[in-house]
JSON list of C-alpha atoms in Angstrom, two decimals:
[
{"chain": "W", "resi": 278, "resn": "GLN", "atom": "CA", "xyz": [-49.01, 0.52, 19.11]},
{"chain": "W", "resi": 279, "resn": "VAL", "atom": "CA", "xyz": [-45.33, 1.33, 19.56]},
{"chain": "W", "resi": 280, "resn": "GLN", "atom": "CA", "xyz": [-42.94, 0.68, 16.70]},
{"chain": "W", "resi": 281, "resn": "LEU", "atom": "CA", "xyz": [-39.37, 1.30, 15.71]},
{"chain": "W", "resi": 282, "resn": "VAL", "atom": "CA", "xyz": [-38.86, 2.04, 12.02]},
{"chain": "W", "resi": 283, "resn": "GLU", "atom": "CA", "xyz": [-35.44, 1.91, 10.38]},
{"chain": "W", "resi": 284, "resn": "SER", "atom": "CA", "xyz": [-34.39, 3.62, 7.18]},
{"chain": "W", "resi": 285, "resn": "GLY", "atom": "CA", "xyz": [-31.23, 4.26, 5.19]},
{"chain": "W", "resi": 286, "resn": "GLY", "atom": "CA", "xyz": [-30.07, 0.82, 4.18]},
{"chain": "W", "resi": 287, "resn": "GLY", "atom": "CA", "xyz": [-28.96, -0.01, 0.67]},
{"chain": "W", "resi": 288, "resn": "LEU", "atom": "CA", "xyz": [-26.14, -1.10, -1.60]},
{"chain": "W", "resi": 289, "resn": "VAL", "atom": "CA", "xyz": [-22.74, 0.57, -1.38]},
{"chain": "W", "resi": 290, "resn": "GLN", "atom": "CA", "xyz": [-19.23, -0.17, -2.59]},
{"chain": "W", "resi": 291, "resn": "ALA", "atom": "CA", "xyz": [-16.48, -1.06, -0.17]},
{"chain": "W", "resi": 292, "resn": "GLY", "atom": "CA", "xyz": [-15.02, 2.07, 1.37]},
{"chain": "W", "resi": 293, "resn": "GLY", "atom": "CA", "xyz": [-18.29, 3.93, 1.07]},
{"chain": "W", "resi": 294, "resn": "SER", "atom": "CA", "xyz": [-20.66, 5.26, 3.72]},
{"chain": "W", "resi": 295, "resn": "LEU", "atom": "CA", "xyz": [-24.27, 4.86, 4.76]},
{"chain": "W", "resi": 296, "resn": "ARG", "atom": "CA", "xyz": [-26.35, 6.43, 7.50]},
{"chain": "W", "resi": 297, "resn": "LEU", "atom": "CA", "xyz": [-29.08, 4.41, 9.19]},
{"chain": "W", "resi": 298, "resn": "SER", "atom": "CA", "xyz": [-31.87, 6.09, 11.09]},
{"chain": "W", "resi": 299, "resn": "CYS", "atom": "CA", "xyz": [-34.41, 4.72, 13.51]},
{"chain": "W", "resi": 300, "resn": "ALA", "atom": "CA", "xyz": [-37.48, 6.48, 14.81]},
{"chain": "W", "resi": 301, "resn": "ALA", "atom": "CA", "xyz": [-40.16, 5.47, 17.25]},
{"chain": "W", "resi": 302, "resn": "SER", "atom": "CA", "xyz": [-43.80, 5.80, 16.34]},
{"chain": "W", "resi": 303, "resn": "GLY", "atom": "CA", "xyz": [-46.97, 5.33, 18.28]},
{"chain": "W", "resi": 304, "resn": "ARG", "atom": "CA", "xyz": [-47.66, 6.36, 21.81]},
{"chain": "W", "resi": 305, "resn": "THR", "atom": "CA", "xyz": [-44.85, 7.99, 23.71]},
{"chain": "W", "resi": 306, "resn": "PHE", "atom": "CA", "xyz": [-42.56, 5.88, 25.83]},
{"chain": "W", "resi": 307, "resn": "SER", "atom": "CA", "xyz": [-39.22, 6.24, 27.53]},
{"chain": "W", "resi": 308, "resn": "THR", "atom": "CA", "xyz": [-36.11, 4.24, 26.82]},
{"chain": "W", "resi": 309, "resn": "ASN", "atom": "CA", "xyz": [-32.93, 3.64, 28.77]},
{"chain": "W", "resi": 310, "resn": "VAL", "atom": "CA", "xyz": [-30.83, 2.32, 25.94]},
{"chain": "W", "resi": 311, "resn": "MET", "atom": "CA", "xyz": [-31.08, 2.24, 22.17]},
{"chain": "W", "resi": 312, "resn": "GLY", "atom": "CA", "xyz": [-28.86, 0.26, 19.93]},
{"chain": "W", "resi": 313, "resn": "TRP", "atom": "CA", "xyz": [-28.10, -1.32, 16.59]},
{"chain": "W", "resi": 314, "resn": "PHE", "atom": "CA", "xyz": [-27.76, -5.01, 15.96]},
{"chain": "W", "resi": 315, "resn": "ARG", "atom": "CA", "xyz": [-26.94, -6.83, 12.75]},
{"chain": "W", "resi": 316, "resn": "GLN", "atom": "CA", "xyz": [-27.39, -10.34, 11.45]},
{"chain": "W", "resi": 317, "resn": "ALA", "atom": "CA", "xyz": [-25.47, -11.72, 8.52]},
{"chain": "W", "resi": 318, "resn": "PRO", "atom": "CA", "xyz": [-26.60, -14.87, 6.69]},
{"chain": "W", "resi": 319, "resn": "GLY", "atom": "CA", "xyz": [-25.82, -17.96, 8.73]},
{"chain": "W", "resi": 320, "resn": "LYS", "atom": "CA", "xyz": [-24.69, -15.94, 11.74]},
{"chain": "W", "resi": 321, "resn": "GLU", "atom": "CA", "xyz": [-26.24, -14.92, 15.02]},
{"chain": "W", "resi": 322, "resn": "ARG", "atom": "CA", "xyz": [-27.57, -11.45, 15.61]},
{"chain": "W", "resi": 323, "resn": "GLU", "atom": "CA", "xyz": [-24.90, -9.31, 17.24]},
{"chain": "W", "resi": 324, "resn": "LEU", "atom": "CA", "xyz": [-24.92, -6.00, 19.06]},
{"chain": "W", "resi": 325, "resn": "ILE", "atom": "CA", "xyz": [-22.66, -3.56, 17.23]},
{"chain": "W", "resi": 326, "resn": "ALA", "atom": "CA", "xyz": [-23.42, -0.22, 18.87]},
{"chain": "W", "resi": 327, "resn": "GLN", "atom": "CA", "xyz": [-25.53, 1.19, 21.64]},
{"chain": "W", "resi": 328, "resn": "ILE", "atom": "CA", "xyz": [-26.10, 4.42, 23.46]},
{"chain": "W", "resi": 329, "resn": "THR", "atom": "CA", "xyz": [-27.17, 4.69, 27.08]},
{"chain": "W", "resi": 330, "resn": "TRP", "atom": "CA", "xyz": [-29.05, 7.92, 27.59]},
{"chain": "W", "resi": 331, "resn": "ARG", "atom": "CA", "xyz": [-28.04, 8.30, 31.21]},
{"chain": "W", "resi": 332, "resn": "GLY", "atom": "CA", "xyz": [-24.49, 9.52, 30.97]},
{"chain": "W", "resi": 333, "resn": "SER", "atom": "CA", "xyz": [-24.57, 9.38, 27.18]},
{"chain": "W", "resi": 334, "resn": "ASN", "atom": "CA", "xyz": [-22.35, 6.32, 27.22]},
{"chain": "W", "resi": 335, "resn": "THR", "atom": "CA", "xyz": [-21.68, 4.50, 23.99]},
{"chain": "W", "resi": 336, "resn": "TYR", "atom": "CA", "xyz": [-20.51, 1.00, 23.18]},
{"chain": "W", "resi": 337, "resn": "TYR", "atom": "CA", "xyz": [-19.10, -0.37, 19.93]},
{"chain": "W", "resi": 338, "resn": "ALA", "atom": "CA", "xyz": [-18.22, -3.88, 18.92]},
{"chain": "W", "resi": 339, "resn": "ASP", "atom": "CA", "xyz": [-14.57, -4.32, 17.99]},
{"chain": "W", "resi": 340, "resn": "SER", "atom": "CA", "xyz": [-15.57, -5.04, 14.41]},
{"chain": "W", "resi": 341, "resn": "VAL", "atom": "CA", "xyz": [-16.99, -1.52, 13.91]},
{"chain": "W", "resi": 342, "resn": "GLN", "atom": "CA", "xyz": [-14.99, 0.56, 16.39]},
{"chain": "W", "resi": 343, "resn": "GLY", "atom": "CA", "xyz": [-13.53, 3.61, 14.66]},
{"chain": "W", "resi": 344, "resn": "ARG", "atom": "CA", "xyz": [-15.74, 3.24, 11.60]},
{"chain": "W", "resi": 345, "resn": "PHE", "atom": "CA", "xyz": [-19.29, 3.50, 12.95]},
{"chain": "W", "resi": 346, "resn": "THR", "atom": "CA", "xyz": [-20.78, 6.25, 15.11]},
{"chain": "W", "resi": 347, "resn": "ILE", "atom": "CA", "xyz": [-24.03, 6.04, 17.03]},
{"chain": "W", "resi": 348, "resn": "SER", "atom": "CA", "xyz": [-26.00, 9.15, 17.94]},
{"chain": "W", "resi": 349, "resn": "GLY", "atom": "CA", "xyz": [-29.53, 9.99, 18.87]},
{"chain": "W", "resi": 350, "resn": "ASP", "atom": "CA", "xyz": [-32.13, 12.03, 20.69]},
{"chain": "W", "resi": 351, "resn": "ASN", "atom": "CA", "xyz": [-33.47, 10.66, 23.94]},
{"chain": "W", "resi": 352, "resn": "ALA", "atom": "CA", "xyz": [-36.51, 12.93, 23.97]},
{"chain": "W", "resi": 353, "resn": "LYS", "atom": "CA", "xyz": [-37.55, 11.82, 20.50]},
{"chain": "W", "resi": 354, "resn": "ASN", "atom": "CA", "xyz": [-36.47, 8.18, 20.83]},
{"chain": "W", "resi": 355, "resn": "THR", "atom": "CA", "xyz": [-34.45, 8.37, 17.65]},
{"chain": "W", "resi": 356, "resn": "VAL", "atom": "CA", "xyz": [-31.08, 6.80, 17.02]},
{"chain": "W", "resi": 357, "resn": "ASN", "atom": "CA", "xyz": [-28.75, 6.97, 14.04]},
{"chain": "W", "resi": 358, "resn": "LEU", "atom": "CA", "xyz": [-25.79, 4.93, 12.90]},
{"chain": "W", "resi": 359, "resn": "GLN", "atom": "CA", "xyz": [-23.20, 6.58, 10.67]},
{"chain": "W", "resi": 360, "resn": "MET", "atom": "CA", "xyz": [-21.23, 3.87, 8.92]},
{"chain": "W", "resi": 361, "resn": "ASN", "atom": "CA", "xyz": [-17.98, 4.82, 7.20]},
{"chain": "W", "resi": 362, "resn": "ASN", "atom": "CA", "xyz": [-15.31, 2.80, 5.42]},
{"chain": "W", "resi": 363, "resn": "LEU", "atom": "CA", "xyz": [-17.75, -0.04, 4.90]},
{"chain": "W", "resi": 364, "resn": "LYS", "atom": "CA", "xyz": [-16.41, -3.51, 4.20]},
{"chain": "W", "resi": 365, "resn": "PRO", "atom": "CA", "xyz": [-18.03, -6.50, 2.49]},
{"chain": "W", "resi": 366, "resn": "GLU", "atom": "CA", "xyz": [-18.17, -8.23, 5.89]},
{"chain": "W", "resi": 367, "resn": "ASP", "atom": "CA", "xyz": [-20.52, -5.48, 7.07]},
{"chain": "W", "resi": 368, "resn": "THR", "atom": "CA", "xyz": [-23.19, -6.92, 4.78]},
{"chain": "W", "resi": 369, "resn": "ALA", "atom": "CA", "xyz": [-26.16, -7.86, 6.98]},
{"chain": "W", "resi": 370, "resn": "VAL", "atom": "CA", "xyz": [-29.65, -6.95, 8.04]},
{"chain": "W", "resi": 371, "resn": "TYR", "atom": "CA", "xyz": [-29.41, -4.13, 10.56]},
{"chain": "W", "resi": 372, "resn": "TYR", "atom": "CA", "xyz": [-31.91, -3.82, 13.37]},
{"chain": "W", "resi": 373, "resn": "CYS", "atom": "CA", "xyz": [-32.69, -0.94, 15.66]},
{"chain": "W", "resi": 374, "resn": "ALA", "atom": "CA", "xyz": [-33.70, -1.85, 19.21]},
{"chain": "W", "resi": 375, "resn": "ALA", "atom": "CA", "xyz": [-34.71, -0.18, 22.45]},
{"chain": "W", "resi": 376, "resn": "ALA", "atom": "CA", "xyz": [-34.63, -1.14, 26.11]},
{"chain": "W", "resi": 377, "resn": "ARG", "atom": "CA", "xyz": [-37.52, 0.34, 28.01]},
{"chain": "W", "resi": 378, "resn": "SER", "atom": "CA", "xyz": [-37.28, -1.39, 31.36]},
{"chain": "W", "resi": 379, "resn": "SER", "atom": "CA", "xyz": [-34.93, -0.78, 34.26]},
{"chain": "W", "resi": 380, "resn": "THR", "atom": "CA", "xyz": [-33.17, -4.05, 33.47]},
{"chain": "W", "resi": 381, "resn": "TYR", "atom": "CA", "xyz": [-31.83, -2.46, 30.28]},
{"chain": "W", "resi": 382, "resn": "ALA", "atom": "CA", "xyz": [-32.90, -5.55, 28.35]},
{"chain": "W", "resi": 383, "resn": "TYR", "atom": "CA", "xyz": [-33.85, -4.88, 24.74]},
{"chain": "W", "resi": 384, "resn": "ASP", "atom": "CA", "xyz": [-37.59, -5.40, 24.35]},
{"chain": "W", "resi": 385, "resn": "LEU", "atom": "CA", "xyz": [-38.58, -3.42, 21.27]},
{"chain": "W", "resi": 386, "resn": "TRP", "atom": "CA", "xyz": [-37.23, -4.14, 17.79]},
{"chain": "W", "resi": 387, "resn": "GLY", "atom": "CA", "xyz": [-37.48, -2.65, 14.34]},
{"chain": "W", "resi": 388, "resn": "GLN", "atom": "CA", "xyz": [-38.18, -4.69, 11.23]},
{"chain": "W", "resi": 389, "resn": "GLY", "atom": "CA", "xyz": [-34.63, -4.46, 9.93]},
{"chain": "W", "resi": 390, "resn": "THR", "atom": "CA", "xyz": [-32.99, -2.84, 6.94]},
{"chain": "W", "resi": 391, "resn": "GLN", "atom": "CA", "xyz": [-30.62, -4.52, 4.49]},
{"chain": "W", "resi": 392, "resn": "VAL", "atom": "CA", "xyz": [-27.08, -3.21, 4.05]},
{"chain": "W", "resi": 393, "resn": "THR", "atom": "CA", "xyz": [-25.05, -4.74, 1.25]},
{"chain": "W", "resi": 394, "resn": "VAL", "atom": "CA", "xyz": [-21.41, -3.83, 0.66]},
{"chain": "W", "resi": 395, "resn": "SER", "atom": "CA", "xyz": [-19.90, -4.89, -2.64]},
{"chain": "W", "resi": 396, "resn": "SER", "atom": "CA", "xyz": [-16.19, -5.50, -3.11]}
]
């Protein structure tokens, strides 16, 4: 069984930093894209950062641009999210996801990790 497992969430004061990590477990598989989504209470899940292995292209939502950095290892199917200058509005459950098919559609999800930023 293939799984994505996140770690690194927690409680931090505004202006602080956290680093989220995501690792794949189970049988080996290849991915085209890996990314991080988040869902705050009462809001829809949103894509905040992704990395496309081919070309090492990255994408960031406007809300995190300049504060968050995505990195990873294609061969190991791991992806990290360095979050700096955190704000209370960053409070959410953060999900790691992977796109394994040629359509680049996300089809594998982690269980989520809570990030809470206090003011």
